mmCIF file of C-alpha atoms in Angstrom:
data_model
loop_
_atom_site.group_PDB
_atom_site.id
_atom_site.type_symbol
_atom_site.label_atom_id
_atom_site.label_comp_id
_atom_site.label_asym_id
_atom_site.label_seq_id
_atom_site.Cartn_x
_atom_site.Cartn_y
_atom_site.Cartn_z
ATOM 1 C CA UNK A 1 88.319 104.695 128.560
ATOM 2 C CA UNK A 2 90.564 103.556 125.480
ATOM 3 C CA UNK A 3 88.291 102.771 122.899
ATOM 4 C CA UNK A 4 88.650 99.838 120.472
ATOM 5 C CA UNK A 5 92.005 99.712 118.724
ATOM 6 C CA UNK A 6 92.646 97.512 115.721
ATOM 7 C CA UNK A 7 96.618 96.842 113.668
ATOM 8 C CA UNK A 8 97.385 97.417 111.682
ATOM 9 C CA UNK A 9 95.630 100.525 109.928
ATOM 10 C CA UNK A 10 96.712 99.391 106.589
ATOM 11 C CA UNK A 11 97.779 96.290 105.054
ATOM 12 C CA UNK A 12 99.228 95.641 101.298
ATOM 13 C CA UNK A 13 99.841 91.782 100.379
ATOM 14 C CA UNK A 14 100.666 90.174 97.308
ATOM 15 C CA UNK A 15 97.897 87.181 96.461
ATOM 16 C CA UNK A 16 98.564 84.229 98.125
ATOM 17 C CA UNK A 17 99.823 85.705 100.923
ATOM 18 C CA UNK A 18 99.233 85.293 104.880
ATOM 19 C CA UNK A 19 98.038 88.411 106.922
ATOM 20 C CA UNK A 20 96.608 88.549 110.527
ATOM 21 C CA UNK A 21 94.941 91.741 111.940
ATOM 22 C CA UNK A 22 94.645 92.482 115.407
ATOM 23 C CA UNK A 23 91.776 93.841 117.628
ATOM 24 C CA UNK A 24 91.768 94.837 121.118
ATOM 25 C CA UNK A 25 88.742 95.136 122.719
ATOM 26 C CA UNK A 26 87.498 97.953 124.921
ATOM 27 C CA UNK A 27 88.362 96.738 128.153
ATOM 28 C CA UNK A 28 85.632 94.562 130.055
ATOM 29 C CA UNK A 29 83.661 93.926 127.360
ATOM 30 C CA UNK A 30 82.862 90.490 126.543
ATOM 31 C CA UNK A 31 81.457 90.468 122.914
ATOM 32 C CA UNK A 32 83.676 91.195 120.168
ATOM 33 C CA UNK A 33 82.449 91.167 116.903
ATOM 34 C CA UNK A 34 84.042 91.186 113.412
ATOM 35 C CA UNK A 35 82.976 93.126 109.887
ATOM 36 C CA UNK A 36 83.893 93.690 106.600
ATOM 37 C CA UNK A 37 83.436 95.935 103.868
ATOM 38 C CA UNK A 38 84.065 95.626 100.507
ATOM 39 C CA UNK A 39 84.431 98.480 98.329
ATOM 40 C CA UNK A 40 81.613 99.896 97.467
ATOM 41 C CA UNK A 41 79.397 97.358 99.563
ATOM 42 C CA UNK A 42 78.068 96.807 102.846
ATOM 43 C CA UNK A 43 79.527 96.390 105.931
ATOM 44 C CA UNK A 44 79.105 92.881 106.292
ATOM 45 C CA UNK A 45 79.114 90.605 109.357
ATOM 46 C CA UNK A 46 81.818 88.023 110.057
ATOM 47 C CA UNK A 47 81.408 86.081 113.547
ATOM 48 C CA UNK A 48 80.946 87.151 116.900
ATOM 49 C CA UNK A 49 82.703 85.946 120.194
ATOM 50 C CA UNK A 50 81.722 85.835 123.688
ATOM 51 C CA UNK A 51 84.737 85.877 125.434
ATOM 52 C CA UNK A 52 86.480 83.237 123.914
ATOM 53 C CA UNK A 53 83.769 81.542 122.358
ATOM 54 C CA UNK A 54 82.626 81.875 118.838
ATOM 55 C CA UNK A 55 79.047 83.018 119.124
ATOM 56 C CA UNK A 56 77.916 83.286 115.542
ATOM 57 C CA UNK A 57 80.174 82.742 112.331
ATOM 58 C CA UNK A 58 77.390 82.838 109.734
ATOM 59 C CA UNK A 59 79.511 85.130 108.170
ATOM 60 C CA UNK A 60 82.983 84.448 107.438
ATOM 61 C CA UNK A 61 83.208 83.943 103.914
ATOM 62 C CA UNK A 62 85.302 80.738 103.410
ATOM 63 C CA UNK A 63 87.650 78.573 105.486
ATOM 64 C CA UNK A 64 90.469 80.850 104.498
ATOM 65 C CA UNK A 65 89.871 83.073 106.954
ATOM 66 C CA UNK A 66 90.242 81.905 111.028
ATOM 67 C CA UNK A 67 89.662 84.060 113.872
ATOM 68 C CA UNK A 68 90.687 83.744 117.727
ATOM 69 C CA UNK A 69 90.297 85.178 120.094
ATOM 70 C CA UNK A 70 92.610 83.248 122.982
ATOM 71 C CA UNK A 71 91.815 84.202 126.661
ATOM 72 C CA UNK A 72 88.968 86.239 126.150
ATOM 73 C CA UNK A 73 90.810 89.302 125.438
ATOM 74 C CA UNK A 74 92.217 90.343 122.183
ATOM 75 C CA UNK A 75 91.219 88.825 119.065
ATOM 76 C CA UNK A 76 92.865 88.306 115.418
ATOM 77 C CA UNK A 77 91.805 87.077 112.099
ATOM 78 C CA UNK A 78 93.978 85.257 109.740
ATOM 79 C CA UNK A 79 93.358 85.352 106.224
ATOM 80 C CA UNK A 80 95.239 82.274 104.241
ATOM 81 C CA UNK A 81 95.908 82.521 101.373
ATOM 82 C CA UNK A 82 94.777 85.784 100.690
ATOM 83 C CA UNK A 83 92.847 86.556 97.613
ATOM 84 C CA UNK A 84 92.400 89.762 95.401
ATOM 85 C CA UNK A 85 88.397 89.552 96.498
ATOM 86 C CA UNK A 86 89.331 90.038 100.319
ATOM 87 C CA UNK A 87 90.458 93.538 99.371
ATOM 88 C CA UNK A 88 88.211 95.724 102.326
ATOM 89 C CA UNK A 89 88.299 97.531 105.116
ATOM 90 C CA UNK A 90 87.736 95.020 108.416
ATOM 91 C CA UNK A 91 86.211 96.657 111.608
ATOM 92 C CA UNK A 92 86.107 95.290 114.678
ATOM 93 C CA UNK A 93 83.478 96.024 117.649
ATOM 94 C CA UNK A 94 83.054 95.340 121.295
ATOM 95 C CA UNK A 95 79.965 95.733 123.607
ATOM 96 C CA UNK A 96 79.532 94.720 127.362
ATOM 97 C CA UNK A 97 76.533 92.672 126.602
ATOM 98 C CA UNK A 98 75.009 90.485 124.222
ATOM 99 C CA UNK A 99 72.053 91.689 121.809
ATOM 100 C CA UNK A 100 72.057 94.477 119.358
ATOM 101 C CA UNK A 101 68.906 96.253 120.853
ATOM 102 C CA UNK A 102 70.330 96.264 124.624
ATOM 103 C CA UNK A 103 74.064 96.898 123.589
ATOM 104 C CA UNK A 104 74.994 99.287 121.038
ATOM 105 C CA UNK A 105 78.634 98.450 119.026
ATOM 106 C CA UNK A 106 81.817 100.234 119.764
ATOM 107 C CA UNK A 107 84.206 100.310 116.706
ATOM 108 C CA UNK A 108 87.157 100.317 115.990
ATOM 109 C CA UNK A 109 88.759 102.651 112.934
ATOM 110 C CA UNK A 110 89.137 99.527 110.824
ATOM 111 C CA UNK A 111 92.229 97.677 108.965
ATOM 112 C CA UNK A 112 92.103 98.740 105.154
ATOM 113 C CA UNK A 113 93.764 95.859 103.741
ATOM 114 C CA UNK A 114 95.060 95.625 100.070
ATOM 115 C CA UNK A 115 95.766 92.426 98.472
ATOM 116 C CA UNK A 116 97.422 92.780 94.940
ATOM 117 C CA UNK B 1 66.364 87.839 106.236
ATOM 118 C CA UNK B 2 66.842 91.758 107.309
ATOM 119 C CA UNK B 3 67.902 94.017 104.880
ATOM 120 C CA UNK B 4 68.728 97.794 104.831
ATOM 121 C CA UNK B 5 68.540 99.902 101.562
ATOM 122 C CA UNK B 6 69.688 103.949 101.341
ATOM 123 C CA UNK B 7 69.251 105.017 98.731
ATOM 124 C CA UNK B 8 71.264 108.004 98.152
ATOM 125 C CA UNK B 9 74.870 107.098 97.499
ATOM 126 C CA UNK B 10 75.864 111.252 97.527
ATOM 127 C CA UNK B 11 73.920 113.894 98.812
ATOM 128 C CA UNK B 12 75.287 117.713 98.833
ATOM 129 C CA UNK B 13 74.268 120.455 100.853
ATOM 130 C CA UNK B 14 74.790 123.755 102.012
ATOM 131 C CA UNK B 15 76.372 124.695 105.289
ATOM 132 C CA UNK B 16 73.899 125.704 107.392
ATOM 133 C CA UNK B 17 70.856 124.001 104.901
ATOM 134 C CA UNK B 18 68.991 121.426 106.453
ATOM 135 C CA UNK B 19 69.571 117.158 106.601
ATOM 136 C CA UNK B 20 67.321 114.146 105.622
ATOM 137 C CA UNK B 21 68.874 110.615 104.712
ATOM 138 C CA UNK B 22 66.491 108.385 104.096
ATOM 139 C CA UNK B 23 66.700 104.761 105.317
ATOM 140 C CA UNK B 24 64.474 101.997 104.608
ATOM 141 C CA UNK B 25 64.613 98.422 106.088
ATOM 142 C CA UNK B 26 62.884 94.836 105.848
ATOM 143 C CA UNK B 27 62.152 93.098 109.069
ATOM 144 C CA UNK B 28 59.940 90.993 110.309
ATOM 145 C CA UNK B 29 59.242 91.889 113.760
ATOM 146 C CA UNK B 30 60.266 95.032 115.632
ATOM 147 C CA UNK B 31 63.721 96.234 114.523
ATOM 148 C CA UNK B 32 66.120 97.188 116.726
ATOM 149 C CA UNK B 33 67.752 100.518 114.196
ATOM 150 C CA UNK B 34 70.564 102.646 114.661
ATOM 151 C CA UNK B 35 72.555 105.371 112.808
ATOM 152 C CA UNK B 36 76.431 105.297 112.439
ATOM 153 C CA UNK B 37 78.340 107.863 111.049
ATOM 154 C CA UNK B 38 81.984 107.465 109.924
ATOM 155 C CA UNK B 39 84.499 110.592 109.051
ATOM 156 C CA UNK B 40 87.185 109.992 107.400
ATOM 157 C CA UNK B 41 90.028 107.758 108.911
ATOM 158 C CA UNK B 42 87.658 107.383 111.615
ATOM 159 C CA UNK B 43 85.675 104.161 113.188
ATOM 160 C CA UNK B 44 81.936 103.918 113.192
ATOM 161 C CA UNK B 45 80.405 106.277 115.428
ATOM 162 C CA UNK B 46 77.022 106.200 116.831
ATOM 163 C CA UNK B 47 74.537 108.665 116.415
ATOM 164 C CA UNK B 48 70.953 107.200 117.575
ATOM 165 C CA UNK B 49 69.428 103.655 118.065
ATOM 166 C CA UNK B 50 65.516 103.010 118.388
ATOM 167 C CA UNK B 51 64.547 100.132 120.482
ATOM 168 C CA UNK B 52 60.934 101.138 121.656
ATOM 169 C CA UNK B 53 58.878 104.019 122.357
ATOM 170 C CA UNK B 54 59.069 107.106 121.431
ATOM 171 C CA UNK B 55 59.598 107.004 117.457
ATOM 172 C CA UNK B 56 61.133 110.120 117.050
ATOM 173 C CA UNK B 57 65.034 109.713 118.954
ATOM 174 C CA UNK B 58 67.119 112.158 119.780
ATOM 175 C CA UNK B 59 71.123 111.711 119.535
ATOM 176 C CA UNK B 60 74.352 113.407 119.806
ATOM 177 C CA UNK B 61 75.461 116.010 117.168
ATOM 178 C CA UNK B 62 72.272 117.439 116.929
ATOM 179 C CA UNK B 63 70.915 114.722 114.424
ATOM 180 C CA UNK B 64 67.486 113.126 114.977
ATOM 181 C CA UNK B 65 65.431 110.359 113.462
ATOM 182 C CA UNK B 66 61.678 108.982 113.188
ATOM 183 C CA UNK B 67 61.096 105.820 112.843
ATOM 184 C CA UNK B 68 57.960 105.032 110.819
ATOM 185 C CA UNK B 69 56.586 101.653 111.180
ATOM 186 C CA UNK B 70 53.800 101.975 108.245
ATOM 187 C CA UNK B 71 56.732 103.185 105.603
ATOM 188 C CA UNK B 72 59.506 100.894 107.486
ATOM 189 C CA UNK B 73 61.574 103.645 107.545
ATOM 190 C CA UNK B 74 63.849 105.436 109.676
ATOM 191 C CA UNK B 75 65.317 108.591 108.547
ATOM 192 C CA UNK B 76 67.977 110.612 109.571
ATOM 193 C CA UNK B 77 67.373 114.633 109.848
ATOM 194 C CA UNK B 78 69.412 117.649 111.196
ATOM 195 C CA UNK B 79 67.640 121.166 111.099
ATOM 196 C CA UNK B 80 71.131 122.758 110.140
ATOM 197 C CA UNK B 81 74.093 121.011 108.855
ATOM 198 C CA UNK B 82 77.677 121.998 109.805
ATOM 199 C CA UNK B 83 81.157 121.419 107.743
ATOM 200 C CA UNK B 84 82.044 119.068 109.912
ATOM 201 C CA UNK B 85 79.287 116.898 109.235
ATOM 202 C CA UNK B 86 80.466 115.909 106.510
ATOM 203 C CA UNK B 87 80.812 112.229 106.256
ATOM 204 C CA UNK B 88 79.264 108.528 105.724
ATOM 205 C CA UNK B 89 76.275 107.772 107.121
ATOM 206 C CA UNK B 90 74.878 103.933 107.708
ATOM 207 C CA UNK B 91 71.933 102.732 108.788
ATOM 208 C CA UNK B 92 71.409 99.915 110.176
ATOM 209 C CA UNK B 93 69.225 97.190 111.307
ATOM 210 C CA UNK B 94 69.613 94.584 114.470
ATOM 211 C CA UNK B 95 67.388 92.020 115.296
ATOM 212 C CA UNK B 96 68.175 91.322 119.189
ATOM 213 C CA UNK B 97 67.808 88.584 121.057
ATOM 214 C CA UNK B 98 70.629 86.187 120.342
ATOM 215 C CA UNK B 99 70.978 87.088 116.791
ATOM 216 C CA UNK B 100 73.597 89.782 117.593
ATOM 217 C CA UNK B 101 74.560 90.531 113.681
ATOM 218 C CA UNK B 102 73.879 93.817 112.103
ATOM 219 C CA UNK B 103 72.721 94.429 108.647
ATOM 220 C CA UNK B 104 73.999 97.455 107.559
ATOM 221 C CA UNK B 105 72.898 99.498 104.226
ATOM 222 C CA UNK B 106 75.459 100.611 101.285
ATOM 223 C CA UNK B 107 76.079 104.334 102.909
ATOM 224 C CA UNK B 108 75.826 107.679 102.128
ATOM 225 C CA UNK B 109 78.207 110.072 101.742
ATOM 226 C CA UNK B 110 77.533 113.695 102.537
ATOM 227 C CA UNK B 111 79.192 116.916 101.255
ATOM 228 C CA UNK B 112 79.145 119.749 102.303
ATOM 229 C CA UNK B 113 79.060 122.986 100.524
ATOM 230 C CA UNK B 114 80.521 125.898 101.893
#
């Protein structure tokens, strides 16, 4: 099966700037989940959908960033305007099922993005 | 709240020398824990998880890790370490249920000397 796939693999944006990354789901699977990491931190969580539902967004940092995920299928995250401090790598994840302990995450190799 | 701390940012060993990242967490119940590993240019891949049971898990790659209620700890070990284990490591914490988040600690990177 196609695992999940995330666009793009790199981003560079001046401050101020719009950018919206992309993740596609592994096929089926209901929960999609958002991270970050910040270099030299943790990977932190951002919000979690069930279908097209937002399930948890205890996470996202500030009302610049708004994720969708339309249809219960692919999901993106807008970050407007971008600032220097949203410089990371984002990962995405799927599962079929809800809860960590009966579901493991399935990432995806992650959006670096840049923002100078 | 959860929290995951590893301690070693870098750890270097020999090909062939044997593995231990250490992993400690704060939970208040039973933690649901896993192991990641990430090579470079690569997504999160996982290793192990410990839900119940048995507290010594088995996973792919020939990795291992006991999970050690009294020292809330969960360690990663491999009895011989290949080049291309070289990597980042996270462990991580989940706490189930409906609360579907995972706390995840800083990393470690291993290197591997030939």
């Amino acid at each position: 099966e196609a695992g999940v796939t995330q666009f793009p693999s790199h981003s560079v944006i001046e401050k101020g700037q719009t950018v919206t990354l992309r993740c596609d789901p592994i096929s089926g699977h209901d929960n999609l989940y958002w991270y970050r990491r910040v270099m030299g931190k943790e990977i932190k969580f951002l919000l979690h959908f069930v279908k097209e539902s937002k399930q948890d967004e205890s996470g996202m940092p500030n009302n610049r960033f708004l994720a969708e995920r339309t249809g219960g299928t692919y999901s993106t995250l807008k970050v407007q305007p971008a600032e220097l401090e949203d410089s990371g790598v984002y990962f995405c994840a799927s599962s079929p099922r809800s809860g960590a302990g009966t579901s493991p995450l399935h990432f995806g190799n992650g959006t670096r993005l840049t923002v100078t | 709240a959860q929290s995951v701390t590893q301690p070693d940012i870098h750890i270097t060993v020999s090909e062939g020398a044997s593995l231990e990242l250490r992993c400690n967490y704060s939970y208040g119940a039973t933690p649901y824990l896993f192991w990641y590993v990430q090579s470079p240019g690569q997504g999160l891949q996982l290793l192990l998880k410990y839900f119940s049971g048995d507290t010594l898990v088995q996973g792919i790659k020939g990795f291992e890790a006991e999970f050690k209620r009294s020292q809330s700890s969960f360690n990663l070990r491999k009895p011989s370490v290949h080049w291309s284990d070289a990597a980042e490591y996270f462990c991580a914490v989940g706490a189930g249920g409906g609360a579907d988040g995972l706390t995840f600690g800083k990393g470690t990177h291993l290197i591997i000397q030939p």
